[in-house]
PDB file of C-alpha atoms in Angstrom:
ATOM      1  CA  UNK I  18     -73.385  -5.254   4.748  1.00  0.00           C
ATOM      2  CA  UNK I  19     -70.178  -2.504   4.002  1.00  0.00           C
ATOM      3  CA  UNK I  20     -70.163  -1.967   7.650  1.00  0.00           C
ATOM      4  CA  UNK I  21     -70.025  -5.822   8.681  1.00  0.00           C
ATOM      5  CA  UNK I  22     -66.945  -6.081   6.541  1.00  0.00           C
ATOM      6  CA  UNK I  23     -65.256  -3.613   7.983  1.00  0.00           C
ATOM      7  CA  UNK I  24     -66.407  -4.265  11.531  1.00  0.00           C
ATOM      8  CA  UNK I  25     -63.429  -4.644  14.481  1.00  0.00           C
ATOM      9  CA  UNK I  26     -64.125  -8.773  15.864  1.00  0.00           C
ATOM     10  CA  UNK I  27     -63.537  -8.820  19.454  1.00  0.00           C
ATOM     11  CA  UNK I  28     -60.064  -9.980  18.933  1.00  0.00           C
ATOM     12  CA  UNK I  29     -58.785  -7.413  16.864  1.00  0.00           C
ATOM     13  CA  UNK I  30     -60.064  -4.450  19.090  1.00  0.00           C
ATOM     14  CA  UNK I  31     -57.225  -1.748  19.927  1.00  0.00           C
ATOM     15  CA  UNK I  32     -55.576  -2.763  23.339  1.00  0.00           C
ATOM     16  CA  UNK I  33     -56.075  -5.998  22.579  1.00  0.00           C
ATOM     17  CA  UNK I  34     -53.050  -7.213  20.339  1.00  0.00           C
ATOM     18  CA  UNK I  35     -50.475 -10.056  21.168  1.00  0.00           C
ATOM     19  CA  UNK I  36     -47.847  -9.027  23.284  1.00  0.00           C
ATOM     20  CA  UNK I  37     -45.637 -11.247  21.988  1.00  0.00           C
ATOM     21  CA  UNK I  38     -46.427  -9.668  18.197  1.00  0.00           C
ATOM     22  CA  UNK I  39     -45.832  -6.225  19.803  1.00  0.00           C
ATOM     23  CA  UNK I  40     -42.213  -6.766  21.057  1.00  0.00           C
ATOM     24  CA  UNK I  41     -41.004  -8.870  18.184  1.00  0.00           C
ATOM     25  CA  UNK I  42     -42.091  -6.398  15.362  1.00  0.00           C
ATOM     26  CA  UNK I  43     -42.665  -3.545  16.279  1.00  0.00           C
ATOM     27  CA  UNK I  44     -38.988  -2.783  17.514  1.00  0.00           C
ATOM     28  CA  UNK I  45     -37.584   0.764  16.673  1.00  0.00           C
ATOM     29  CA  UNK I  46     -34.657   1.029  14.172  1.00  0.00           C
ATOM     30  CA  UNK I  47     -32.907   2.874  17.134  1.00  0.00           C
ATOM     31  CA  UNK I  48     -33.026  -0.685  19.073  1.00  0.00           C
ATOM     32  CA  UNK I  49     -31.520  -2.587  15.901  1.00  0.00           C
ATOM     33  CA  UNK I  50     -28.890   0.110  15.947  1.00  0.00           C
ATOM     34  CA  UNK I  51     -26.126  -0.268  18.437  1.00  0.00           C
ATOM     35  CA  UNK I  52     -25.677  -4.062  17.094  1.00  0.00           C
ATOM     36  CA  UNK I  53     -24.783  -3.224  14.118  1.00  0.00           C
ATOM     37  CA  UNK I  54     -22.781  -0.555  15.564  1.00  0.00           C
ATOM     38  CA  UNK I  55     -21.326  -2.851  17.747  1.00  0.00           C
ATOM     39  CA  UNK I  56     -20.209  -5.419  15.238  1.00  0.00           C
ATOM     40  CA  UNK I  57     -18.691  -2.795  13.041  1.00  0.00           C
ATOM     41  CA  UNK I  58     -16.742  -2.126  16.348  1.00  0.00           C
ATOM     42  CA  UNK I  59     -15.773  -5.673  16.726  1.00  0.00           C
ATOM     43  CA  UNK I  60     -14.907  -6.304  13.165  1.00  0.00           C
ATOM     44  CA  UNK I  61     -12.626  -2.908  13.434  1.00  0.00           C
ATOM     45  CA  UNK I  62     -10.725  -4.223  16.206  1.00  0.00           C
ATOM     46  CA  UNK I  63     -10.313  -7.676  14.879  1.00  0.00           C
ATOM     47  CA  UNK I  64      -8.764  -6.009  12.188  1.00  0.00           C
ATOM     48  CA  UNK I  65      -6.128  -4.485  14.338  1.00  0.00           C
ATOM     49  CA  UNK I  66      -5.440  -7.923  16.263  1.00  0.00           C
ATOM     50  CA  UNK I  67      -5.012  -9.553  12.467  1.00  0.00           C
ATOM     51  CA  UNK I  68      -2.368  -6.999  11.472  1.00  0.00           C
ATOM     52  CA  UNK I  69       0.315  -9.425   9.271  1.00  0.00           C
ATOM     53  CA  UNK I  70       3.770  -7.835   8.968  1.00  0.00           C
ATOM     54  CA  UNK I  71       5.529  -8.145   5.514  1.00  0.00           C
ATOM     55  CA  UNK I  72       8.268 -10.857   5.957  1.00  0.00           C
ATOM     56  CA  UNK I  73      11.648 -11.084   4.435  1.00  0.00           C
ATOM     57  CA  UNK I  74      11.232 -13.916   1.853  1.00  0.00           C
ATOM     58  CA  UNK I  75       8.279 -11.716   0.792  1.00  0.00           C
ATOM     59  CA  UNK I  76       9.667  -8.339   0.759  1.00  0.00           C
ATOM     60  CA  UNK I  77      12.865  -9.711  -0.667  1.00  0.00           C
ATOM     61  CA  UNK I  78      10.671 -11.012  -3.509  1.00  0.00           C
ATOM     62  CA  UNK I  79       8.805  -8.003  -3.897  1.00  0.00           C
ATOM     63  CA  UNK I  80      12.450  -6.005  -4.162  1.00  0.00           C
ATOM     64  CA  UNK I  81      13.495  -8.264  -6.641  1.00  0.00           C
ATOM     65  CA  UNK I  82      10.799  -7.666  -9.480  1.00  0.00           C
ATOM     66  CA  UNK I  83      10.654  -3.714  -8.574  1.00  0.00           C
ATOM     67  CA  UNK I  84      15.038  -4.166  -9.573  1.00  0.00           C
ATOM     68  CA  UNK I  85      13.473  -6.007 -12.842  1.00  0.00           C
ATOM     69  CA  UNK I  86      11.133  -3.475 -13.828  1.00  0.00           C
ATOM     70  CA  UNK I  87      13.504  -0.228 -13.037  1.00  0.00           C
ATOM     71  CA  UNK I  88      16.079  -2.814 -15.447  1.00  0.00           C
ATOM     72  CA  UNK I  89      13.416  -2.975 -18.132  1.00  0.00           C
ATOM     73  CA  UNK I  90      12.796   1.106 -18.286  1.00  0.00           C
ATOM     74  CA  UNK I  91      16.345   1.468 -17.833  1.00  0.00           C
ATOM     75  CA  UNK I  92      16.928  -0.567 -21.023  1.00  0.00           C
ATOM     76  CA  UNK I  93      14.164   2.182 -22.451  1.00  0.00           C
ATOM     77  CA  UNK I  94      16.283   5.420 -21.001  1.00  0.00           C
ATOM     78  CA  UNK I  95      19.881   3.431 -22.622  1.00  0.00           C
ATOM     79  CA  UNK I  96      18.454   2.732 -25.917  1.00  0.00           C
ATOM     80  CA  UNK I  97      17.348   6.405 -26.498  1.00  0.00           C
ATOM     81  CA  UNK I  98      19.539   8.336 -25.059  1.00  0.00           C
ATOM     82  CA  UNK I  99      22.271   6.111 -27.194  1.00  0.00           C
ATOM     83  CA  UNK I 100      20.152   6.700 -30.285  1.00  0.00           C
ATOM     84  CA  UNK I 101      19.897  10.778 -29.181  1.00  0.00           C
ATOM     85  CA  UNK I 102      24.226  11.034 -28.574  1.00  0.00           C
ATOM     86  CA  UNK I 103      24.803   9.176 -31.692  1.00  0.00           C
ATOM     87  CA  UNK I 104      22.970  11.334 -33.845  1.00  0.00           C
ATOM     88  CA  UNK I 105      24.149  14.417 -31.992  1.00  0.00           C
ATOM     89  CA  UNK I 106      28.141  12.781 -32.637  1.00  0.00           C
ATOM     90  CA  UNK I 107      26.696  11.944 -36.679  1.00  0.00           C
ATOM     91  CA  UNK I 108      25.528  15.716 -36.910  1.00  0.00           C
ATOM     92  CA  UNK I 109      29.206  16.680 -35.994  1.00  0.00           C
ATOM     93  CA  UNK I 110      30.740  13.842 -38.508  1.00  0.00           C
ATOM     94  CA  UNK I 111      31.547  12.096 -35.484  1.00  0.00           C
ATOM     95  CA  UNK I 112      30.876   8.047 -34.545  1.00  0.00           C
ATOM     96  CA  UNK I 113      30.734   6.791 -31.085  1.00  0.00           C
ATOM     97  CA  UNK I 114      34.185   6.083 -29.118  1.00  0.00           C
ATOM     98  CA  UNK I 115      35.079   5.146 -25.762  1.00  0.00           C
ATOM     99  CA  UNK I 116      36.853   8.378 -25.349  1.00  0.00           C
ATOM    100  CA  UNK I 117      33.796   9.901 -26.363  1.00  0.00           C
ATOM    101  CA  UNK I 118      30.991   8.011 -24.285  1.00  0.00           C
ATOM    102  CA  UNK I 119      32.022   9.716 -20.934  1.00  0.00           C
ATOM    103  CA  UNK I 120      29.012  12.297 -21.245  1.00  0.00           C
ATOM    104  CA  UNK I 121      26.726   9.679 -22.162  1.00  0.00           C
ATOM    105  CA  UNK I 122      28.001   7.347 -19.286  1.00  0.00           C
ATOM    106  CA  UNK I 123      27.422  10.509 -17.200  1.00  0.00           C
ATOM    107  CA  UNK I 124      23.936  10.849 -18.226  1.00  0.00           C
ATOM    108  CA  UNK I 125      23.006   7.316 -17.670  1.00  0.00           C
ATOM    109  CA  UNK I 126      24.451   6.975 -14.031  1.00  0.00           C
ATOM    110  CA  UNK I 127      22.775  10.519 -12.914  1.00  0.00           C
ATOM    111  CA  UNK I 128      19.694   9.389 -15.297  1.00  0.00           C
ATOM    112  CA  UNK I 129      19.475   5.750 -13.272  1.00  0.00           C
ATOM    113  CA  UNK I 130      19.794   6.851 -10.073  1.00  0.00           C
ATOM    114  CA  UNK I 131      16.867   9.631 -10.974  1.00  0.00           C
ATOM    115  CA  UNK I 132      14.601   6.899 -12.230  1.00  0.00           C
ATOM    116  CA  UNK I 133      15.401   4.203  -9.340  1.00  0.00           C
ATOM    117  CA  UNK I 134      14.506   7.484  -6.852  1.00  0.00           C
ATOM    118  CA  UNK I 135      11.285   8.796  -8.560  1.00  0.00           C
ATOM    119  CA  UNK I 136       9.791   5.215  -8.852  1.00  0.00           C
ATOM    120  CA  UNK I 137      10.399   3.860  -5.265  1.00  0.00           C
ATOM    121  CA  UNK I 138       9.259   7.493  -4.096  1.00  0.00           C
ATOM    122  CA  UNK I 139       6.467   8.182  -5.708  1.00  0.00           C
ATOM    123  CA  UNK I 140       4.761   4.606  -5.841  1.00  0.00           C
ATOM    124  CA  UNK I 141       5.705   4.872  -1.955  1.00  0.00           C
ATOM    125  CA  UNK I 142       4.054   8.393  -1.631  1.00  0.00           C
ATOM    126  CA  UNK I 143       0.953   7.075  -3.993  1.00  0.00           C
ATOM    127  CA  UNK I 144      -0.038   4.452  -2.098  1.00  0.00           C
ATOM    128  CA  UNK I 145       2.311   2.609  -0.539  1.00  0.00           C
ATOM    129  CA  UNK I 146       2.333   0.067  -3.124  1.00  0.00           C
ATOM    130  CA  UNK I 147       5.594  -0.177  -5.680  1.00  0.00           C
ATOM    131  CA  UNK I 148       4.523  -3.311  -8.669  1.00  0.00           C
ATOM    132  CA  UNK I 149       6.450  -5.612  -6.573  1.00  0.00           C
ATOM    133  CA  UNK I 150       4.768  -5.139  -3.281  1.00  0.00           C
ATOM    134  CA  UNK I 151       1.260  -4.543  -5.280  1.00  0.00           C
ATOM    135  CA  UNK I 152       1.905  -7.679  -6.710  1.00  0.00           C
ATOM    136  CA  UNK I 153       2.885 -10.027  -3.651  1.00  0.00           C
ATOM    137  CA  UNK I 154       0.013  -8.266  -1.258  1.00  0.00           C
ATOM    138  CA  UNK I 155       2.395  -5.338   0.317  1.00  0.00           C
ATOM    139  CA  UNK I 156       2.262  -1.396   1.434  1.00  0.00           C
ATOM    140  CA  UNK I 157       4.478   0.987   2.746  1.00  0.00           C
ATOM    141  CA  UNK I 158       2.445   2.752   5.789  1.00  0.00           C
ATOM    142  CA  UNK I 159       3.120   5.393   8.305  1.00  0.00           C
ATOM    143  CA  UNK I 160       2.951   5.999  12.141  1.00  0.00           C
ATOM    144  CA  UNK I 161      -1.206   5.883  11.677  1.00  0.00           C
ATOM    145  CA  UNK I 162      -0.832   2.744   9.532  1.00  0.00           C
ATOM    146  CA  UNK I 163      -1.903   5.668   6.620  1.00  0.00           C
ATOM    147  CA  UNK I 164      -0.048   6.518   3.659  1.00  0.00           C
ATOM    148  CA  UNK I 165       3.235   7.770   3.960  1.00  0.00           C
ATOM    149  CA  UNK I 166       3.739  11.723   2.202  1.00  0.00           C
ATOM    150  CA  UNK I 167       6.733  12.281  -0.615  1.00  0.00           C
ATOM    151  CA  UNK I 168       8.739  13.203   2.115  1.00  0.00           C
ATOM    152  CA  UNK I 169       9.292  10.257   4.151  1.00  0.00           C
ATOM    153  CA  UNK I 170       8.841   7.878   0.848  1.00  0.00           C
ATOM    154  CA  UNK I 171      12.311  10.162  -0.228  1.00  0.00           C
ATOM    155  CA  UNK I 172      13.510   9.968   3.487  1.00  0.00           C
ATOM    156  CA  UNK I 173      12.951   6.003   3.764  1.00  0.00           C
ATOM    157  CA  UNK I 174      14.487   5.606   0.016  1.00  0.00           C
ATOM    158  CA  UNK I 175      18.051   7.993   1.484  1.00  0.00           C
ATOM    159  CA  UNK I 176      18.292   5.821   4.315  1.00  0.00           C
ATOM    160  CA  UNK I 177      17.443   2.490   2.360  1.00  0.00           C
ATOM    161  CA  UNK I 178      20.931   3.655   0.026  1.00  0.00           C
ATOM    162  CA  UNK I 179      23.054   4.630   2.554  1.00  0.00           C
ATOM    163  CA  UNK I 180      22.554   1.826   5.091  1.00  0.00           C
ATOM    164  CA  UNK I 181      22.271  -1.050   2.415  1.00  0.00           C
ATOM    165  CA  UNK I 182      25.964  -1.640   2.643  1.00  0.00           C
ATOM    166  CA  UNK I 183      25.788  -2.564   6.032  1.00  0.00           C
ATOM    167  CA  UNK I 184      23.621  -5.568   4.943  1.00  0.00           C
ATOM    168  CA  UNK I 185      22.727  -6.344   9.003  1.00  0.00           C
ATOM    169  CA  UNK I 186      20.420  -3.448   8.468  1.00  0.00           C
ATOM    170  CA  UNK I 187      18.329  -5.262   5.810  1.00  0.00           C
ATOM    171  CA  UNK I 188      18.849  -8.732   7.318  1.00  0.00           C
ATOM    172  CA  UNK I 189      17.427  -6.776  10.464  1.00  0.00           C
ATOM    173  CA  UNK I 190      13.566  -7.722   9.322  1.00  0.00           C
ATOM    174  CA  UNK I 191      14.076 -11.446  10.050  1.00  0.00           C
ATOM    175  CA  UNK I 192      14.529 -10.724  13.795  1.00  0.00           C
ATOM    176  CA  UNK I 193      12.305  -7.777  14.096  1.00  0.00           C
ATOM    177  CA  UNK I 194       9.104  -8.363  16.194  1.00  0.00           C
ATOM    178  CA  UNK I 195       7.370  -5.381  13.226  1.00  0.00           C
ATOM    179  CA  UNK I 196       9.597  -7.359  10.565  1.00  0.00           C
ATOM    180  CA  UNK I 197      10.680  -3.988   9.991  1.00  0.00           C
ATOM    181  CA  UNK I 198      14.483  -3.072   8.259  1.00  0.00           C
ATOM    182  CA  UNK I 199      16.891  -0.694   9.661  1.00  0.00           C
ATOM    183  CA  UNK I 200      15.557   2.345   7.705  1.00  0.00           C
ATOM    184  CA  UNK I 201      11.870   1.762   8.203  1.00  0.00           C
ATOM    185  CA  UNK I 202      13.100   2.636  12.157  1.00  0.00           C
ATOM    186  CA  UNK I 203      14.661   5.211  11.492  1.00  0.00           C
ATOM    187  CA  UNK I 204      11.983   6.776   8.967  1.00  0.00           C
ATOM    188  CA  UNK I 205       8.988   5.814  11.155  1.00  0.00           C
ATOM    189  CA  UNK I 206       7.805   3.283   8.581  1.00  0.00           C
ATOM    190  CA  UNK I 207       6.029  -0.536   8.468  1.00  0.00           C
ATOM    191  CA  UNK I 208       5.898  -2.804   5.647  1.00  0.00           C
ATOM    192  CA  UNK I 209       2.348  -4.366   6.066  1.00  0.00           C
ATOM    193  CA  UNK I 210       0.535  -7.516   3.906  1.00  0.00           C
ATOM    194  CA  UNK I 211      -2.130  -5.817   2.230  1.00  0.00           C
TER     195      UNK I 211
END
């Protein structure tokens, strides 16, 4: 009675199985392959059609709250290095004078235009990404549509301060097919919506 149990019927007999069973389930992985290569290939591409260029209105905004946070550590860098020169002048039996607030002056113009440079460089050279353009959905990106290097985060920032007077060169991204500014030309660069 073992044997009957296990006994092939006539309709399950090798050679004798559905075709139809056969080609829908027995597929290879290498068949389901190339479709899924394929749509990774599509979805790839669509994302190059969809590329969305930062706009003015949006990169203007983005400019705005980077110029309030460098204010805010500014305030920081002027509140101690007041605190440090008056206590150096108090050491000396010395208060704090116009006539003698030139070095301290000194140290916060150099000392501002240090801390303006090292944050749009090196959130630019990060990632692209400064808090203002993190937080309105824009990056800084190269010729690949990669990260930019140090270099040409410091190269756009030079070009950003010596062009900004001529304000047609910032005004430039509202006619700009790329929406891109005057020194994003010149330093190979594209302002992109994350």
């Amino acid at each position: 009675s073992r044997r009957e149990e296990f006994a092939l019927t006539p309709e399950e007999e090798p050679g004798q199985l559905d075709d139809s069973f056969e080609t829908n389930n027995w597929q290879s992985s290498g068949d389901k392959e190339p479709d899924r290569f394929q749509q990774a290939e599509e979805q790839t591409h669509t994302a190059t059609v969809e590329l969305l260029w930062g706009g003015f209105f949006r990169r203007a905004g983005a400019f705005l709250i980077d110029i309030i946070v460098i204010l805010a550590l500014w305030s920081v860098m002027f509140f101690l290095s007041y605190i440090g020169y008056k206590v150096g002048l108090s050491a000396h039996a010395r208060a704090v004078t116009w006539e003698r607030a030139t070095p301290l002056v000194a140290l916060l113009t150099w000392g501002s235009i240090g801390l303006a440079t090292a944050y749009f460089v090196v959130f630019h050279g990060l990632d692209g990404k400064t808090i203002g353009k993190r937080l309105l959905g824009l990056r800084v990106v190269g010729d690949e549509r990669g990260t930019i290097t140090y270099r040409r985060a410091f190269l756009r920032w030079l070009l950003l301060v010596l062009l900004a007077p001529l304000v047609l060169g910032l005004l430039w991204v509202l006619w700009s097919k790329e929406k891109r500014a005057w020194h994003d030309s010149l330093a190979r660069t594209w302002v992109i919506r994350d």
